[in-house]
PDB file of C-alpha atoms in Angstrom:
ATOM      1  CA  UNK A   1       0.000   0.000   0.000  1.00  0.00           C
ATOM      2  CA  UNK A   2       2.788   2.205   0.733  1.00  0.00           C
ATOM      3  CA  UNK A   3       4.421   1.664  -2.595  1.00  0.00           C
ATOM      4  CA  UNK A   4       1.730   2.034  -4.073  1.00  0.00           C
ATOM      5  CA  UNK A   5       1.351   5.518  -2.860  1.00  0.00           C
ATOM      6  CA  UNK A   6       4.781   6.429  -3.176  1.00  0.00           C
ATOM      7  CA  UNK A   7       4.655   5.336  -6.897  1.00  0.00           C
ATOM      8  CA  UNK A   8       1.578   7.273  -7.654  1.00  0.00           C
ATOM      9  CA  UNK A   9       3.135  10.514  -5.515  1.00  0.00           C
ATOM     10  CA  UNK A  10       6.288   9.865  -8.176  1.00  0.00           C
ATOM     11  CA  UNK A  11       4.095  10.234 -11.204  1.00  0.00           C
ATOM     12  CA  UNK A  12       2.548  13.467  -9.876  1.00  0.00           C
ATOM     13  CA  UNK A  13       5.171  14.708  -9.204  1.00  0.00           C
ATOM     14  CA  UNK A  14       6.832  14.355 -12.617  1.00  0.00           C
ATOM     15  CA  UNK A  15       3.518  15.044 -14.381  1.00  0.00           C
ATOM     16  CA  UNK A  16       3.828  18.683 -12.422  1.00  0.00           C
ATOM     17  CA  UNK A  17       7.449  19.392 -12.937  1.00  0.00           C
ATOM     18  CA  UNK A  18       7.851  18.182 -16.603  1.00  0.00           C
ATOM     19  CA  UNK A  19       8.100  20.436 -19.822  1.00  0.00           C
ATOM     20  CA  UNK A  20       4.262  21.088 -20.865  1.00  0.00           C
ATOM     21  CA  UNK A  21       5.268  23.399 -24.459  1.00  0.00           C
ATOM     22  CA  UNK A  22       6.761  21.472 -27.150  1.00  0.00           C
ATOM     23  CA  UNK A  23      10.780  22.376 -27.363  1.00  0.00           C
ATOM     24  CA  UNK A  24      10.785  22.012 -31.213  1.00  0.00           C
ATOM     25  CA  UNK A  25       8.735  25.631 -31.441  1.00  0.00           C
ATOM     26  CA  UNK A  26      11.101  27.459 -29.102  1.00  0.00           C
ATOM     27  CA  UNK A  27      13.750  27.260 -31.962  1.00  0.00           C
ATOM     28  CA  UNK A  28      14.921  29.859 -34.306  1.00  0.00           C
ATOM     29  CA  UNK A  29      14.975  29.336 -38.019  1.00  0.00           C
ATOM     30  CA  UNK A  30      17.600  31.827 -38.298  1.00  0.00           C
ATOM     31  CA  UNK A  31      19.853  30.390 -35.268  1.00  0.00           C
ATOM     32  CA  UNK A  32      19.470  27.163 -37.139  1.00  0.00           C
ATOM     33  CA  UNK A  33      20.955  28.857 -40.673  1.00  0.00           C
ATOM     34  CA  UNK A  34      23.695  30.460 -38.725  1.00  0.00           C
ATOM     35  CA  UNK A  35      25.006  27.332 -37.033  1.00  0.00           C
ATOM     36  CA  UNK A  36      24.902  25.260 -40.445  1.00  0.00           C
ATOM     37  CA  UNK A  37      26.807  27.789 -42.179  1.00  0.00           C
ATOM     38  CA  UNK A  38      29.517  28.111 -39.620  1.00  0.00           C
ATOM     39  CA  UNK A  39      29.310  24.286 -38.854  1.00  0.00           C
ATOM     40  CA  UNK A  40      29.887  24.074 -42.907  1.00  0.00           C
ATOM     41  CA  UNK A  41      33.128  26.104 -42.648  1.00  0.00           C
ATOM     42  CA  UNK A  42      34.634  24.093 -40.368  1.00  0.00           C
ATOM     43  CA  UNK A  43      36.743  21.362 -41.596  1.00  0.00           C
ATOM     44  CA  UNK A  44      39.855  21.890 -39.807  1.00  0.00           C
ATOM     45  CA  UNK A  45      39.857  18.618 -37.939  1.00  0.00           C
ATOM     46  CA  UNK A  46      42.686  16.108 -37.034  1.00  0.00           C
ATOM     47  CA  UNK A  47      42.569  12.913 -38.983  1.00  0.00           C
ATOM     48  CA  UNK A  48      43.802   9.912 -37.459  1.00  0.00           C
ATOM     49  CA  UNK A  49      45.429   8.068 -40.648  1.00  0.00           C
ATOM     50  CA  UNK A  50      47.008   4.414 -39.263  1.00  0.00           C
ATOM     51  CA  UNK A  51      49.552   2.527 -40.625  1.00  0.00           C
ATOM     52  CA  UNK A  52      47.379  -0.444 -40.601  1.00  0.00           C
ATOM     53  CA  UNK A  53      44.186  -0.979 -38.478  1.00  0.00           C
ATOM     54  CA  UNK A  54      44.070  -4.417 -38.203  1.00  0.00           C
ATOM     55  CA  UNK A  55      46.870  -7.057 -36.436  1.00  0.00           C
ATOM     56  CA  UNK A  56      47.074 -10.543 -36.376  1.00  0.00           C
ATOM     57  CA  UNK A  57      49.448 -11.949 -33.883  1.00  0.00           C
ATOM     58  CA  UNK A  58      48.796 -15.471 -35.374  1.00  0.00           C
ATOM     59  CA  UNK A  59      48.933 -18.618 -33.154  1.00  0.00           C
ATOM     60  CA  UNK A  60      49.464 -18.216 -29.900  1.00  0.00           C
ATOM     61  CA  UNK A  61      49.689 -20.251 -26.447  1.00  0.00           C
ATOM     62  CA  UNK A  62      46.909 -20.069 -24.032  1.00  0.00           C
ATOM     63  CA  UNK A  63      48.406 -17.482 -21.200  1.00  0.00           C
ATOM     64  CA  UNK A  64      50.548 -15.180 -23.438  1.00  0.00           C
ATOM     65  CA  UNK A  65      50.291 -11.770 -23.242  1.00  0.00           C
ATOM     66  CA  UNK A  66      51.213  -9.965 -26.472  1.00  0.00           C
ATOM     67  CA  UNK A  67      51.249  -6.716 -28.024  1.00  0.00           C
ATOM     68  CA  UNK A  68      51.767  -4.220 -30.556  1.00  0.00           C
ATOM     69  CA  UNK A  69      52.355  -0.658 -31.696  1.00  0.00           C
ATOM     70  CA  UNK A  70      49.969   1.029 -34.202  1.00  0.00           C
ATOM     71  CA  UNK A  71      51.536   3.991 -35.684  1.00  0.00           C
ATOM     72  CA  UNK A  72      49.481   6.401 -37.332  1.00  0.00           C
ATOM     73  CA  UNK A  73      50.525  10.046 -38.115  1.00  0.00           C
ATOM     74  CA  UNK A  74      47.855  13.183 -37.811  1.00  0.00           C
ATOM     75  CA  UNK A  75      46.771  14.082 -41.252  1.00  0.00           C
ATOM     76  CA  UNK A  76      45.002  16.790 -40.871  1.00  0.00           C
ATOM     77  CA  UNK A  77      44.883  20.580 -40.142  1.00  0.00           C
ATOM     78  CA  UNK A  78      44.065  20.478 -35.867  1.00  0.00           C
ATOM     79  CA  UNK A  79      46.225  18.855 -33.018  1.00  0.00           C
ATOM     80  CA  UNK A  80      44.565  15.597 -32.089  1.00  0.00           C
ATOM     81  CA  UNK A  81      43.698  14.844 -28.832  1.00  0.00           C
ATOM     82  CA  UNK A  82      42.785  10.998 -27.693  1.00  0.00           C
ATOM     83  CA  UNK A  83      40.392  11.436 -25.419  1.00  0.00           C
ATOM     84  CA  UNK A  84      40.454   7.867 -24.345  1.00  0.00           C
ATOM     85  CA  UNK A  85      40.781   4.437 -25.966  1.00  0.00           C
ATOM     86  CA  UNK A  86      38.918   0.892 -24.822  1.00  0.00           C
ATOM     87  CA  UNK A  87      39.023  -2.734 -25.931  1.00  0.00           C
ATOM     88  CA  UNK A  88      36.400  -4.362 -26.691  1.00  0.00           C
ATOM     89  CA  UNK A  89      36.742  -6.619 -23.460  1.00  0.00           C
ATOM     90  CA  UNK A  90      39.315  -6.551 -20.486  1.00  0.00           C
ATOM     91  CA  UNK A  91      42.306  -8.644 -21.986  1.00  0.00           C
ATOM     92  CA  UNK A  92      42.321  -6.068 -24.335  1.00  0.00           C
ATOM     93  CA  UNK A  93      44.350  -2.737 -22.818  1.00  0.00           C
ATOM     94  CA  UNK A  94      45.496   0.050 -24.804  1.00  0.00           C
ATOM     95  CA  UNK A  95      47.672   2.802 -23.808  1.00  0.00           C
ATOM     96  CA  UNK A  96      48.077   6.184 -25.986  1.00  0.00           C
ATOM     97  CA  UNK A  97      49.610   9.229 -25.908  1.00  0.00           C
ATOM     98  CA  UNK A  98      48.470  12.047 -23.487  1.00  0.00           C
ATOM     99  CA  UNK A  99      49.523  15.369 -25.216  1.00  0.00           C
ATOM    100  CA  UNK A 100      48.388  16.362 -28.361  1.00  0.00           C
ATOM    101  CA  UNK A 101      49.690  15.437 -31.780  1.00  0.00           C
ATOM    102  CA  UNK A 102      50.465  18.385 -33.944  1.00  0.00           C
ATOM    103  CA  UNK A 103      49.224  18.224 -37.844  1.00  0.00           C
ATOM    104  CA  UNK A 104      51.984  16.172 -39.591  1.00  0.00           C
ATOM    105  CA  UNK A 105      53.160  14.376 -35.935  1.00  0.00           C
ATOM    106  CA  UNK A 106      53.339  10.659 -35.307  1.00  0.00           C
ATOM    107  CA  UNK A 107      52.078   8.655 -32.302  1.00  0.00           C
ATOM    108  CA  UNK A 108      51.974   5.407 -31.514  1.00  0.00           C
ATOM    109  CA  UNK A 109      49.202   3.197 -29.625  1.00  0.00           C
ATOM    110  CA  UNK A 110      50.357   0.539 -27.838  1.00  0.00           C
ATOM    111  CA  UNK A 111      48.017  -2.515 -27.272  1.00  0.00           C
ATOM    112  CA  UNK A 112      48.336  -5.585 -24.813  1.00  0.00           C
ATOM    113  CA  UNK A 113      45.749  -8.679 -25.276  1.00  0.00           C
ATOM    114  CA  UNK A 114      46.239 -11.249 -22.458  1.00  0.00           C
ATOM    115  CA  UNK A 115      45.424 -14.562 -23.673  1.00  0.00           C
ATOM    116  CA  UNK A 116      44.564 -16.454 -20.123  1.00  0.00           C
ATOM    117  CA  UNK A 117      41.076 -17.985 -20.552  1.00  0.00           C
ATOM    118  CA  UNK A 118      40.670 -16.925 -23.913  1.00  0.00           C
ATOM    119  CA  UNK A 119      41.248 -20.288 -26.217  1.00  0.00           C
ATOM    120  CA  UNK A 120      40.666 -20.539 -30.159  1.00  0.00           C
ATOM    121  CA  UNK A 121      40.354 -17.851 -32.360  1.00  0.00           C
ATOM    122  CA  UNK A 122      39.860 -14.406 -30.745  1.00  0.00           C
ATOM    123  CA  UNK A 123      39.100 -11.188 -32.613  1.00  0.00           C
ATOM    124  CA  UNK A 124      39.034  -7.875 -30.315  1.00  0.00           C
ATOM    125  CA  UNK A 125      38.716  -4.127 -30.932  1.00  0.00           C
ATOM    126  CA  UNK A 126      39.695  -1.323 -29.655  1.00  0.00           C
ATOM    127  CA  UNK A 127      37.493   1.852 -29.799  1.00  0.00           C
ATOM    128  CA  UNK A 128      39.158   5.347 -29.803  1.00  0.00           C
ATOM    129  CA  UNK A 129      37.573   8.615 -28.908  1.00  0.00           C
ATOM    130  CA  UNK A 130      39.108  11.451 -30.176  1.00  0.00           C
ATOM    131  CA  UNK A 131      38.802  15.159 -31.531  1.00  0.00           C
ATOM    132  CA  UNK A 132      38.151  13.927 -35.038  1.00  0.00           C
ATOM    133  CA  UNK A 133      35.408  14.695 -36.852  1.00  0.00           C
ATOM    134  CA  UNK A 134      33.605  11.572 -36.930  1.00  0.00           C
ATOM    135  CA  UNK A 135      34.522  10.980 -33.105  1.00  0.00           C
ATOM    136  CA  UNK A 136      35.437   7.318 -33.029  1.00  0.00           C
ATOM    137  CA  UNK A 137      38.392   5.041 -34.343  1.00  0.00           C
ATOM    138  CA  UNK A 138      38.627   1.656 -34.494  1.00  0.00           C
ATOM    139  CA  UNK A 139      41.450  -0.748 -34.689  1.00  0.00           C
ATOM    140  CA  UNK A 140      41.590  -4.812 -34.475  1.00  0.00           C
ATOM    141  CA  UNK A 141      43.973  -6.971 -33.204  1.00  0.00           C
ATOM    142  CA  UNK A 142      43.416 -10.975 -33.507  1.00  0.00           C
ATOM    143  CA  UNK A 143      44.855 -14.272 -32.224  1.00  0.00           C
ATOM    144  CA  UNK A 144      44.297 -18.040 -32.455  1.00  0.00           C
ATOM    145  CA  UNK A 145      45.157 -19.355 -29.068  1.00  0.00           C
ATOM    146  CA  UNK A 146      46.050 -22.771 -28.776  1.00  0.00           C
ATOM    147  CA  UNK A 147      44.327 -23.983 -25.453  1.00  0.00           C
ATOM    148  CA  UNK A 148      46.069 -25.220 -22.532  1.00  0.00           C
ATOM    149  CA  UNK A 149      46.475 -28.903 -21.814  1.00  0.00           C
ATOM    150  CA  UNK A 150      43.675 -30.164 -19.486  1.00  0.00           C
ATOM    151  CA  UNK A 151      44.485 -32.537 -17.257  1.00  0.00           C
ATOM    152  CA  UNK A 152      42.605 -36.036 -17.589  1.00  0.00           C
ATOM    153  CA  UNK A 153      40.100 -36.859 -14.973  1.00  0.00           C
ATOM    154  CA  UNK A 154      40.110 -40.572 -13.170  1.00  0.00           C
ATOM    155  CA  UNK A 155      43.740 -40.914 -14.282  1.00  0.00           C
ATOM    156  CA  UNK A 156      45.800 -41.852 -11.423  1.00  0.00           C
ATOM    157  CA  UNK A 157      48.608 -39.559 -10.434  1.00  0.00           C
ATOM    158  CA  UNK A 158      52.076 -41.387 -10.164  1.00  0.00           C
ATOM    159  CA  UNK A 159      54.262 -40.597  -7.382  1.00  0.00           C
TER     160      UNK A 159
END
């Protein structure tokens, strides 16, 4: 009963406090020209242009930890700035430069896939946000990790 009251106070409450005109109308046609024609001018972006996206470390033993550098140089007109970077699970861990690249700079991202628990073929990716002007990278790395040896059960153990 007291739920039910405190739901129904919720609901109320929102109902009284939320937005009753429709945003949409509050805008300005002409605010809207003005920001497509200066969001038009703007192409000065950094462009993160790789080496190679992709990696294959090829076979692999079940508990290796291996990594590699992609190198990729700014291409464009802005310094780039990586705002982060994260792979696509948590064997996966990149690590990329802090400071700005300058137009025409190199950098290098580092990334370290830990292949404990992670038999067969394994595909990961890790995800990049940036200043660019689509906002997102991607890059691959991929492995095919030969499992570790399980022990056979019921077989004695000699001494």
């Amino acid at each position: 009963m007291k739920k039910g009251i405190l739901i129904l106070a919720g609901i109320f409450a929102m109902t009284f406090v939320s937005c009753k005109e429709d945003a949409a109308k509050k805008v300005k046609e002409e605010n809207v020209e003005m920001a497509e024609g200066r969001d038009a001018k703007n192409t000065d972006f950094p462009v993160m242009s790789f080496a190679k996206t992709e990696h294959d470390f090829g076979t692999i033993n079940e508990g290796d930890v291996v990594e590699h550098k992609f190198e990729f140089t700014n291409t464009g007109k802005a310094p780039l700035v990586i705002v982060s970077a994260k792979g696509s699970c948590g064997c996966t861990v990149p690590q990329w430069p802090k400071d700005p690249i300058a137009p025409g700079a190199k950098g290098e991202m580092l990334v370290k896939f830990n292949s404990s628990g992670k038999p067969n073929q394994q595909t990961k990716q890790v995800t990049i946000t940036a200043n660019t002007e689509t906002g997102k990278e991607i890059i691959k790395i991929k492995a095919s990790v030969t499992p570790k040896a399980k022990p056979v059960s019921g077989t004695p153990v000699s001494k």
